[in-house]
GROMACS .gro file of C-alpha atoms in nm:
model
  400
    1UNK     CA    1  -1.147  -3.162   1.800
    2UNK     CA    2  -0.953  -2.842   1.705
    3UNK     CA    3  -1.074  -2.522   1.793
    4UNK     CA    4  -0.919  -2.329   1.506
    5UNK     CA    5  -1.039  -2.307   1.191
    6UNK     CA    6  -0.866  -2.445   0.888
    7UNK     CA    7  -0.894  -2.124   0.675
    8UNK     CA    8  -0.634  -1.985   0.951
    9UNK     CA    9  -0.386  -2.219   0.834
   10UNK     CA   10  -0.405  -2.068   0.465
   11UNK     CA   11  -0.265  -1.718   0.589
   12UNK     CA   12   0.059  -1.589   0.746
   13UNK     CA   13   0.091  -1.316   1.002
   14UNK     CA   14   0.211  -0.967   0.850
   15UNK     CA   15   0.599  -0.926   0.829
   16UNK     CA   16   0.588  -0.604   0.830
   17UNK     CA   17   0.374  -0.593   1.150
   18UNK     CA   18   0.618  -0.868   1.295
   19UNK     CA   19   0.929  -0.627   1.207
   20UNK     CA   20   0.757  -0.319   1.382
   21UNK     CA   21   0.687  -0.530   1.703
   22UNK     CA   22   1.020  -0.705   1.678
   23UNK     CA   23   1.210  -0.352   1.682
   24UNK     CA   24   0.954  -0.212   1.996
   25UNK     CA   25   1.039  -0.532   2.202
   26UNK     CA   26   1.415  -0.457   2.187
   27UNK     CA   27   1.350  -0.100   2.215
   28UNK     CA   28   1.178  -0.156   2.557
   29UNK     CA   29   1.446  -0.414   2.653
   30UNK     CA   30   1.733  -0.091   2.624
   31UNK     CA   31   1.856  -0.157   2.256
   32UNK     CA   32   1.915   0.158   2.038
   33UNK     CA   33   1.704   0.037   1.771
   34UNK     CA   34   1.590   0.240   1.431
   35UNK     CA   35   1.261   0.125   1.320
   36UNK     CA   36   1.228   0.142   0.930
   37UNK     CA   37   0.969  -0.120   0.852
   38UNK     CA   38   0.642   0.054   0.913
   39UNK     CA   39   0.487   0.228   0.615
   40UNK     CA   40   0.331   0.530   0.812
   41UNK     CA   41   0.386   0.906   0.745
   42UNK     CA   42   0.580   1.069   1.051
   43UNK     CA   43   0.384   1.385   0.992
   44UNK     CA   44   0.108   1.473   1.219
   45UNK     CA   45  -0.279   1.500   1.120
   46UNK     CA   46  -0.335   1.875   1.003
   47UNK     CA   47  -0.495   2.075   1.242
   48UNK     CA   48  -0.807   2.137   1.041
   49UNK     CA   49  -0.873   1.794   1.042
   50UNK     CA   50  -0.868   1.713   1.409
   51UNK     CA   51  -1.076   2.035   1.468
   52UNK     CA   52  -1.326   1.878   1.207
   53UNK     CA   53  -1.348   1.544   1.465
   54UNK     CA   54  -1.338   1.790   1.759
   55UNK     CA   55  -1.653   1.962   1.634
   56UNK     CA   56  -1.817   1.682   1.563
   57UNK     CA   57  -1.790   1.543   1.913
   58UNK     CA   58  -1.906   1.865   2.042
   59UNK     CA   59  -2.207   1.809   1.826
   60UNK     CA   60  -2.312   1.506   1.922
   61UNK     CA   61  -2.218   1.326   1.583
   62UNK     CA   62  -2.100   0.984   1.777
   63UNK     CA   63  -2.413   0.759   1.687
   64UNK     CA   64  -2.424   0.484   1.475
   65UNK     CA   65  -2.400   0.601   1.100
   66UNK     CA   66  -2.548   0.416   0.740
   67UNK     CA   67  -2.278   0.071   0.740
   68UNK     CA   68  -2.095   0.237   0.435
   69UNK     CA   69  -2.060   0.575   0.516
   70UNK     CA   70  -2.260   0.884   0.574
   71UNK     CA   71  -2.382   1.062   0.267
   72UNK     CA   72  -2.168   1.358   0.324
   73UNK     CA   73  -1.855   1.190   0.334
   74UNK     CA   74  -1.981   1.001  -0.006
   75UNK     CA   75  -2.068   1.321  -0.187
   76UNK     CA   76  -1.686   1.449  -0.081
   77UNK     CA   77  -1.555   1.121  -0.213
   78UNK     CA   78  -1.766   1.159  -0.519
   79UNK     CA   79  -1.595   1.504  -0.589
   80UNK     CA   80  -1.279   1.381  -0.496
   81UNK     CA   81  -1.278   1.075  -0.787
   82UNK     CA   82  -1.408   1.400  -1.022
   83UNK     CA   83  -1.158   1.666  -0.931
   84UNK     CA   84  -0.864   1.443  -0.921
   85UNK     CA   85  -0.897   1.156  -1.156
   86UNK     CA   86  -1.178   1.260  -1.374
   87UNK     CA   87  -1.411   0.974  -1.290
   88UNK     CA   88  -1.782   0.982  -1.222
   89UNK     CA   89  -1.901   0.793  -0.977
   90UNK     CA   90  -2.239   0.816  -0.780
   91UNK     CA   91  -2.301   0.803  -0.438
   92UNK     CA   92  -2.438   0.417  -0.425
   93UNK     CA   93  -2.131   0.355  -0.599
   94UNK     CA   94  -1.884   0.433  -0.326
   95UNK     CA   95  -1.820   0.237  -0.027
   96UNK     CA   96  -1.653   0.371   0.315
   97UNK     CA   97  -1.483   0.129   0.561
   98UNK     CA   98  -1.223   0.132   0.839
   99UNK     CA   99  -0.899   0.131   0.659
  100UNK     CA  100  -0.835   0.077   0.303
  101UNK     CA  101  -0.762  -0.289   0.401
  102UNK     CA  102  -1.091  -0.341   0.494
  103UNK     CA  103  -1.246  -0.224   0.155
  104UNK     CA  104  -1.011  -0.481  -0.007
  105UNK     CA  105  -1.102  -0.722   0.231
  106UNK     CA  106  -1.494  -0.657   0.174
  107UNK     CA  107  -1.416  -0.666  -0.230
  108UNK     CA  108  -1.202  -0.975  -0.226
  109UNK     CA  109  -1.485  -1.178   0.011
  110UNK     CA  110  -1.762  -1.113  -0.183
  111UNK     CA  111  -1.647  -1.206  -0.504
  112UNK     CA  112  -1.412  -1.468  -0.460
  113UNK     CA  113  -1.458  -1.873  -0.462
  114UNK     CA  114  -1.252  -2.169  -0.455
  115UNK     CA  115  -1.090  -2.222  -0.751
  116UNK     CA  116  -1.057  -1.853  -0.853
  117UNK     CA  117  -0.727  -1.699  -0.951
  118UNK     CA  118  -0.634  -1.358  -0.846
  119UNK     CA  119  -0.309  -1.195  -1.057
  120UNK     CA  120  -0.087  -1.017  -0.795
  121UNK     CA  121   0.219  -0.854  -0.947
  122UNK     CA  122   0.532  -0.951  -0.735
  123UNK     CA  123   0.693  -0.797  -0.499
  124UNK     CA  124   0.368  -0.683  -0.331
  125UNK     CA  125   0.185  -0.534  -0.055
  126UNK     CA  126   0.216  -0.850   0.204
  127UNK     CA  127  -0.169  -0.804   0.288
  128UNK     CA  128  -0.295  -0.913  -0.100
  129UNK     CA  129  -0.226  -1.262  -0.148
  130UNK     CA  130  -0.346  -1.344   0.212
  131UNK     CA  131  -0.693  -1.229   0.160
  132UNK     CA  132  -0.715  -1.357  -0.145
  133UNK     CA  133  -0.637  -1.734   0.024
  134UNK     CA  134  -0.897  -1.624   0.315
  135UNK     CA  135  -1.143  -1.572   0.065
  136UNK     CA  136  -1.043  -1.946  -0.028
  137UNK     CA  137  -0.901  -1.859  -0.403
  138UNK     CA  138  -0.559  -1.882  -0.544
  139UNK     CA  139  -0.322  -1.587  -0.510
  140UNK     CA  140  -0.117  -1.578  -0.857
  141UNK     CA  141   0.186  -1.404  -0.803
  142UNK     CA  142   0.363  -1.254  -1.146
  143UNK     CA  143   0.737  -1.172  -1.080
  144UNK     CA  144   0.865  -0.831  -1.180
  145UNK     CA  145   1.234  -0.752  -1.201
  146UNK     CA  146   1.447  -0.448  -1.111
  147UNK     CA  147   1.524  -0.423  -1.464
  148UNK     CA  148   1.199  -0.337  -1.532
  149UNK     CA  149   1.131  -0.100  -1.284
  150UNK     CA  150   0.916  -0.370  -1.081
  151UNK     CA  151   0.616  -0.314  -1.324
  152UNK     CA  152   0.396  -0.538  -1.495
  153UNK     CA  153   0.430  -0.608  -1.878
  154UNK     CA  154   0.153  -0.630  -2.067
  155UNK     CA  155   0.272  -0.960  -2.218
  156UNK     CA  156   0.329  -1.111  -1.884
  157UNK     CA  157  -0.030  -0.989  -1.768
  158UNK     CA  158  -0.175  -1.185  -2.060
  159UNK     CA  159   0.010  -1.491  -2.027
  160UNK     CA  160  -0.119  -1.525  -1.670
  161UNK     CA  161  -0.461  -1.456  -1.751
  162UNK     CA  162  -0.666  -1.786  -1.747
  163UNK     CA  163  -1.061  -1.840  -1.751
  164UNK     CA  164  -1.049  -1.878  -1.409
  165UNK     CA  165  -0.872  -1.538  -1.330
  166UNK     CA  166  -1.138  -1.327  -1.152
  167UNK     CA  167  -0.925  -0.968  -1.056
  168UNK     CA  168  -0.585  -0.818  -1.133
  169UNK     CA  169  -0.435  -0.629  -0.835
  170UNK     CA  170  -0.281  -0.316  -0.898
  171UNK     CA  171  -0.093  -0.071  -0.666
  172UNK     CA  172   0.060   0.213  -0.816
  173UNK     CA  173   0.287   0.405  -0.687
  174UNK     CA  174   0.381   0.078  -0.514
  175UNK     CA  175   0.403  -0.091  -0.170
  176UNK     CA  176   0.654  -0.213  -0.138
  177UNK     CA  177   0.880  -0.097  -0.449
  178UNK     CA  178   0.756   0.288  -0.485
  179UNK     CA  179   0.740   0.179  -0.873
  180UNK     CA  180   0.462   0.391  -1.027
  181UNK     CA  181   0.303   0.319  -1.363
  182UNK     CA  182   0.309   0.562  -1.661
  183UNK     CA  183  -0.015   0.675  -1.854
  184UNK     CA  184   0.158   0.460  -2.144
  185UNK     CA  185   0.271   0.168  -1.914
  186UNK     CA  186  -0.122   0.162  -1.802
  187UNK     CA  187  -0.234   0.192  -2.143
  188UNK     CA  188  -0.064  -0.161  -2.208
  189UNK     CA  189  -0.216  -0.325  -1.958
  190UNK     CA  190  -0.576  -0.188  -1.975
  191UNK     CA  191  -0.549  -0.315  -2.340
  192UNK     CA  192  -0.477  -0.644  -2.266
  193UNK     CA  193  -0.785  -0.620  -2.007
  194UNK     CA  194  -1.040  -0.511  -2.260
  195UNK     CA  195  -0.929  -0.818  -2.453
  196UNK     CA  196  -1.022  -1.043  -2.128
  197UNK     CA  197  -1.372  -0.905  -2.045
  198UNK     CA  198  -1.388  -1.143  -1.729
  199UNK     CA  199  -1.127  -0.993  -1.555
  200UNK     CA  200  -1.195  -0.712  -1.335
  201UNK     CA  201  -0.914  -0.474  -1.180
  202UNK     CA  202  -0.846  -0.405  -0.821
  203UNK     CA  203  -0.621  -0.064  -0.805
  204UNK     CA  204  -0.516   0.065  -0.487
  205UNK     CA  205  -0.460   0.381  -0.540
  206UNK     CA  206  -0.367   0.502  -0.202
  207UNK     CA  207   0.027   0.624  -0.283
  208UNK     CA  208  -0.150   0.839  -0.550
  209UNK     CA  209  -0.058   1.185  -0.403
  210UNK     CA  210   0.284   1.078  -0.338
  211UNK     CA  211   0.497   1.061  -0.656
  212UNK     CA  212   0.819   1.260  -0.736
  213UNK     CA  213   0.982   1.428  -1.003
  214UNK     CA  214   0.772   1.481  -1.341
  215UNK     CA  215   0.572   1.191  -1.273
  216UNK     CA  216   0.187   1.255  -1.334
  217UNK     CA  217  -0.030   0.991  -1.126
  218UNK     CA  218  -0.328   0.818  -1.319
  219UNK     CA  219  -0.563   0.549  -1.264
  220UNK     CA  220  -0.708   0.251  -1.489
  221UNK     CA  221  -1.061   0.369  -1.560
  222UNK     CA  222  -0.909   0.702  -1.623
  223UNK     CA  223  -0.686   0.522  -1.910
  224UNK     CA  224  -0.952   0.333  -2.012
  225UNK     CA  225  -1.352   0.442  -1.923
  226UNK     CA  226  -1.482   0.116  -2.085
  227UNK     CA  227  -1.331  -0.047  -1.788
  228UNK     CA  228  -1.497   0.140  -1.539
  229UNK     CA  229  -1.823  -0.118  -1.531
  230UNK     CA  230  -1.514  -0.370  -1.375
  231UNK     CA  231  -1.298  -0.143  -1.208
  232UNK     CA  232  -1.293  -0.119  -0.831
  233UNK     CA  233  -1.064   0.248  -0.758
  234UNK     CA  234  -0.944   0.207  -0.386
  235UNK     CA  235  -0.772   0.499  -0.204
  236UNK     CA  236  -0.819   0.660   0.160
  237UNK     CA  237  -0.693   0.911   0.379
  238UNK     CA  238  -0.391   0.724   0.577
  239UNK     CA  239  -0.110   0.824   0.380
  240UNK     CA  240  -0.194   1.175   0.202
  241UNK     CA  241  -0.367   1.305   0.483
  242UNK     CA  242  -0.148   1.164   0.779
  243UNK     CA  243  -0.448   0.952   0.915
  244UNK     CA  244  -0.320   0.631   0.950
  245UNK     CA  245  -0.472   0.548   1.298
  246UNK     CA  246  -0.790   0.697   1.213
  247UNK     CA  247  -0.845   0.366   0.995
  248UNK     CA  248  -1.060   0.500   0.698
  249UNK     CA  249  -1.051   0.380   0.337
  250UNK     CA  250  -1.287   0.413   0.038
  251UNK     CA  251  -1.327   0.293  -0.329
  252UNK     CA  252  -1.536   0.351  -0.619
  253UNK     CA  253  -1.695   0.050  -0.807
  254UNK     CA  254  -2.000  -0.047  -1.004
  255UNK     CA  255  -2.330  -0.066  -0.783
  256UNK     CA  256  -2.395  -0.416  -0.730
  257UNK     CA  257  -2.066  -0.467  -0.618
  258UNK     CA  258  -2.094  -0.202  -0.355
  259UNK     CA  259  -2.416  -0.293  -0.232
  260UNK     CA  260  -2.284  -0.655  -0.184
  261UNK     CA  261  -1.965  -0.507   0.035
  262UNK     CA  262  -2.200  -0.302   0.232
  263UNK     CA  263  -2.408  -0.638   0.336
  264UNK     CA  264  -2.077  -0.803   0.430
  265UNK     CA  265  -1.980  -0.507   0.641
  266UNK     CA  266  -2.308  -0.489   0.802
  267UNK     CA  267  -2.222  -0.811   0.941
  268UNK     CA  268  -1.874  -0.764   1.059
  269UNK     CA  269  -1.773  -0.403   1.166
  270UNK     CA  270  -2.082  -0.204   1.065
  271UNK     CA  271  -1.997   0.157   1.000
  272UNK     CA  272  -1.625   0.312   1.033
  273UNK     CA  273  -1.572   0.545   1.335
  274UNK     CA  274  -1.810   0.849   1.298
  275UNK     CA  275  -1.582   1.104   1.437
  276UNK     CA  276  -1.368   0.974   1.170
  277UNK     CA  277  -1.582   1.022   0.893
  278UNK     CA  278  -1.645   1.414   0.966
  279UNK     CA  279  -1.269   1.464   0.993
  280UNK     CA  280  -1.201   1.261   0.641
  281UNK     CA  281  -1.501   1.518   0.518
  282UNK     CA  282  -1.271   1.768   0.606
  283UNK     CA  283  -0.979   1.633   0.479
  284UNK     CA  284  -1.143   1.570   0.139
  285UNK     CA  285  -1.303   1.904   0.084
  286UNK     CA  286  -1.052   2.128   0.299
  287UNK     CA  287  -0.716   2.280   0.219
  288UNK     CA  288  -0.500   2.035   0.025
  289UNK     CA  289  -0.178   2.283   0.030
  290UNK     CA  290   0.023   2.054   0.284
  291UNK     CA  291   0.033   1.754   0.067
  292UNK     CA  292   0.311   1.891  -0.192
  293UNK     CA  293   0.470   2.016   0.079
  294UNK     CA  294   0.525   1.676   0.266
  295UNK     CA  295   0.561   1.519  -0.105
  296UNK     CA  296   0.885   1.770  -0.128
  297UNK     CA  297   0.988   1.608   0.225
  298UNK     CA  298   0.971   1.248   0.123
  299UNK     CA  299   1.111   1.326  -0.223
  300UNK     CA  300   1.434   1.480  -0.041
  301UNK     CA  301   1.432   1.152   0.190
  302UNK     CA  302   1.420   0.912  -0.136
  303UNK     CA  303   1.718   1.120  -0.246
  304UNK     CA  304   1.913   1.107   0.083
  305UNK     CA  305   1.844   0.759   0.144
  306UNK     CA  306   1.865   0.601  -0.220
  307UNK     CA  307   2.255   0.771  -0.261
  308UNK     CA  308   2.364   0.637   0.105
  309UNK     CA  309   2.230   0.279   0.002
  310UNK     CA  310   2.417   0.299  -0.318
  311UNK     CA  311   2.718   0.389  -0.112
  312UNK     CA  312   2.729   0.067   0.117
  313UNK     CA  313   2.908  -0.237  -0.014
  314UNK     CA  314   2.752  -0.511  -0.208
  315UNK     CA  315   2.353  -0.284  -0.248
  316UNK     CA  316   2.229  -0.175  -0.533
  317UNK     CA  317   1.907   0.069  -0.485
  318UNK     CA  318   1.688   0.166  -0.782
  319UNK     CA  319   1.511   0.548  -0.725
  320UNK     CA  320   1.168   0.454  -0.713
  321UNK     CA  321   0.877   0.717  -0.877
  322UNK     CA  322   0.637   0.708  -0.529
  323UNK     CA  323   0.520   0.632  -0.197
  324UNK     CA  324   0.800   0.637   0.091
  325UNK     CA  325   0.963   0.320   0.018
  326UNK     CA  326   1.297   0.191  -0.131
  327UNK     CA  327   1.340  -0.189  -0.219
  328UNK     CA  328   1.705  -0.236  -0.270
  329UNK     CA  329   1.910  -0.583  -0.367
  330UNK     CA  330   2.095  -0.760  -0.120
  331UNK     CA  331   2.223  -1.006  -0.377
  332UNK     CA  332   2.624  -0.877  -0.364
  333UNK     CA  333   2.606  -0.991  -0.025
  334UNK     CA  334   2.476  -1.358  -0.032
  335UNK     CA  335   2.726  -1.632   0.082
  336UNK     CA  336   2.929  -1.359   0.297
  337UNK     CA  337   2.964  -1.371   0.631
  338UNK     CA  338   2.882  -1.057   0.881
  339UNK     CA  339   3.138  -0.867   1.158
  340UNK     CA  340   2.922  -1.038   1.419
  341UNK     CA  341   2.971  -1.426   1.225
  342UNK     CA  342   2.610  -1.436   1.070
  343UNK     CA  343   2.638  -1.628   0.738
  344UNK     CA  344   2.414  -1.429   0.490
  345UNK     CA  345   2.236  -1.715   0.301
  346UNK     CA  346   1.917  -1.511   0.207
  347UNK     CA  347   1.738  -1.179   0.261
  348UNK     CA  348   1.618  -1.290   0.539
  349UNK     CA  349   1.944  -1.364   0.688
  350UNK     CA  350   2.062  -0.993   0.608
  351UNK     CA  351   1.748  -0.791   0.787
  352UNK     CA  352   1.821  -1.016   1.081
  353UNK     CA  353   2.184  -0.977   1.095
  354UNK     CA  354   2.108  -0.583   1.042
  355UNK     CA  355   1.902  -0.560   1.360
  356UNK     CA  356   2.074  -0.748   1.559
  357UNK     CA  357   2.430  -0.604   1.481
  358UNK     CA  358   2.331  -0.256   1.412
  359UNK     CA  359   2.020  -0.195   1.554
  360UNK     CA  360   1.810  -0.109   1.226
  361UNK     CA  361   1.466  -0.296   1.140
  362UNK     CA  362   1.369  -0.341   0.774
  363UNK     CA  363   1.202  -0.563   0.630
  364UNK     CA  364   1.285  -0.911   0.362
  365UNK     CA  365   1.186  -0.901   0.032
  366UNK     CA  366   1.060  -1.281   0.036
  367UNK     CA  367   0.804  -1.137   0.263
  368UNK     CA  368   0.653  -0.924  -0.057
  369UNK     CA  369   0.710  -1.216  -0.290
  370UNK     CA  370   1.064  -1.120  -0.414
  371UNK     CA  371   1.443  -1.226  -0.311
  372UNK     CA  372   1.695  -1.120  -0.214
  373UNK     CA  373   1.564  -0.747  -0.152
  374UNK     CA  374   1.497  -0.551   0.161
  375UNK     CA  375   1.239  -0.278   0.205
  376UNK     CA  376   1.306   0.062   0.376
  377UNK     CA  377   1.040   0.289   0.473
  378UNK     CA  378   1.181   0.657   0.471
  379UNK     CA  379   0.870   0.792   0.632
  380UNK     CA  380   1.090   0.930   0.908
  381UNK     CA  381   1.332   1.227   0.930
  382UNK     CA  382   1.652   1.306   0.754
  383UNK     CA  383   1.834   1.280   1.104
  384UNK     CA  384   1.731   0.954   1.150
  385UNK     CA  385   1.798   0.823   0.787
  386UNK     CA  386   2.109   0.943   0.795
  387UNK     CA  387   2.203   0.777   1.132
  388UNK     CA  388   2.065   0.435   1.016
  389UNK     CA  389   2.148   0.438   0.640
  390UNK     CA  390   2.521   0.478   0.799
  391UNK     CA  391   2.450   0.174   0.996
  392UNK     CA  392   2.386  -0.009   0.720
  393UNK     CA  393   2.711   0.103   0.541
  394UNK     CA  394   2.865  -0.019   0.822
  395UNK     CA  395   2.708  -0.343   0.851
  396UNK     CA  396   2.766  -0.406   0.458
  397UNK     CA  397   3.123  -0.282   0.485
  398UNK     CA  398   3.223  -0.539   0.764
  399UNK     CA  399   3.130  -0.819   0.555
  400UNK     CA  400   3.368  -1.098   0.463
   0.00000   0.00000   0.00000
């Protein structure tokens, strides 16, 4: 009798985790490898947030808490949604989980049945379709194009909706492209959703504070208040507050959905770390002045990377509006052969050759549902990015 569940066959391991692990292995073996695969700010967690965690430990705030968050943190999240997004959530409409991924997982697991469909604009974060599949439902990727700024159009959304559609997952600014929807672009999408009363929207706003130039962030329920009753607004502290390892995500949604998510969480992890929760209270309520400073540094890195990649033979890299990723196409190199003799038949060949010949780890676009592209995370120093992009230029120049 087979030990492993059939459901495991429905999902694939995370490609971003795989490339990061591969880079670590090569480094451990003595190779000079630059890892640009992981989506993690290189800035340290601010001191006031660390001190709040230490204070919580010293005061003995180390016991179990309410399953889906302490009241103080839920109050801070309610205040955040009001202050920054103009959204009025109540305390019993807030869920706190061990990272944004758990909140997303909980929401999909408690709402999806076999036969249900979830619309996911492609390219997408690697976990969205896998969690949908694990829940027994059907992910419906809708491909976008570089020409459209990697954004889902109202027409494409309308066409993709069927009677079986339960959710639209929207991520802006986006992982992997950095694309961000303007107010007008979001309004076109929410107008479609208002026509289809059975479709909910799960908006992943984790990169909210990482947008550049004159871009102004908005979220669907802010654009269309009548959509609030079927929206889950997801966010967290990992990216803006440089707290990836602390593992804390949160969401606002109608009370019945939040209650169902808490029921599931009560039978899985129970509460997120009590220490992380108290640190997150300080993150949300404390000084926010470091966020625009970090964003300014990311913008400088974005500009550097886009400029250098567009000087590489056979590559084209569009300018993203947010997050800390670029998503260049390597279409101009398909069919060529690298200096090391590798035939470039697709984007996976390109990233494998780049890692083996130049020691630069990036993630193939096909992992995110769109080829032939690749994703670079520029959440590292200018010096490292210059070296990495120089190696990419050299790898491309050697193609024949």
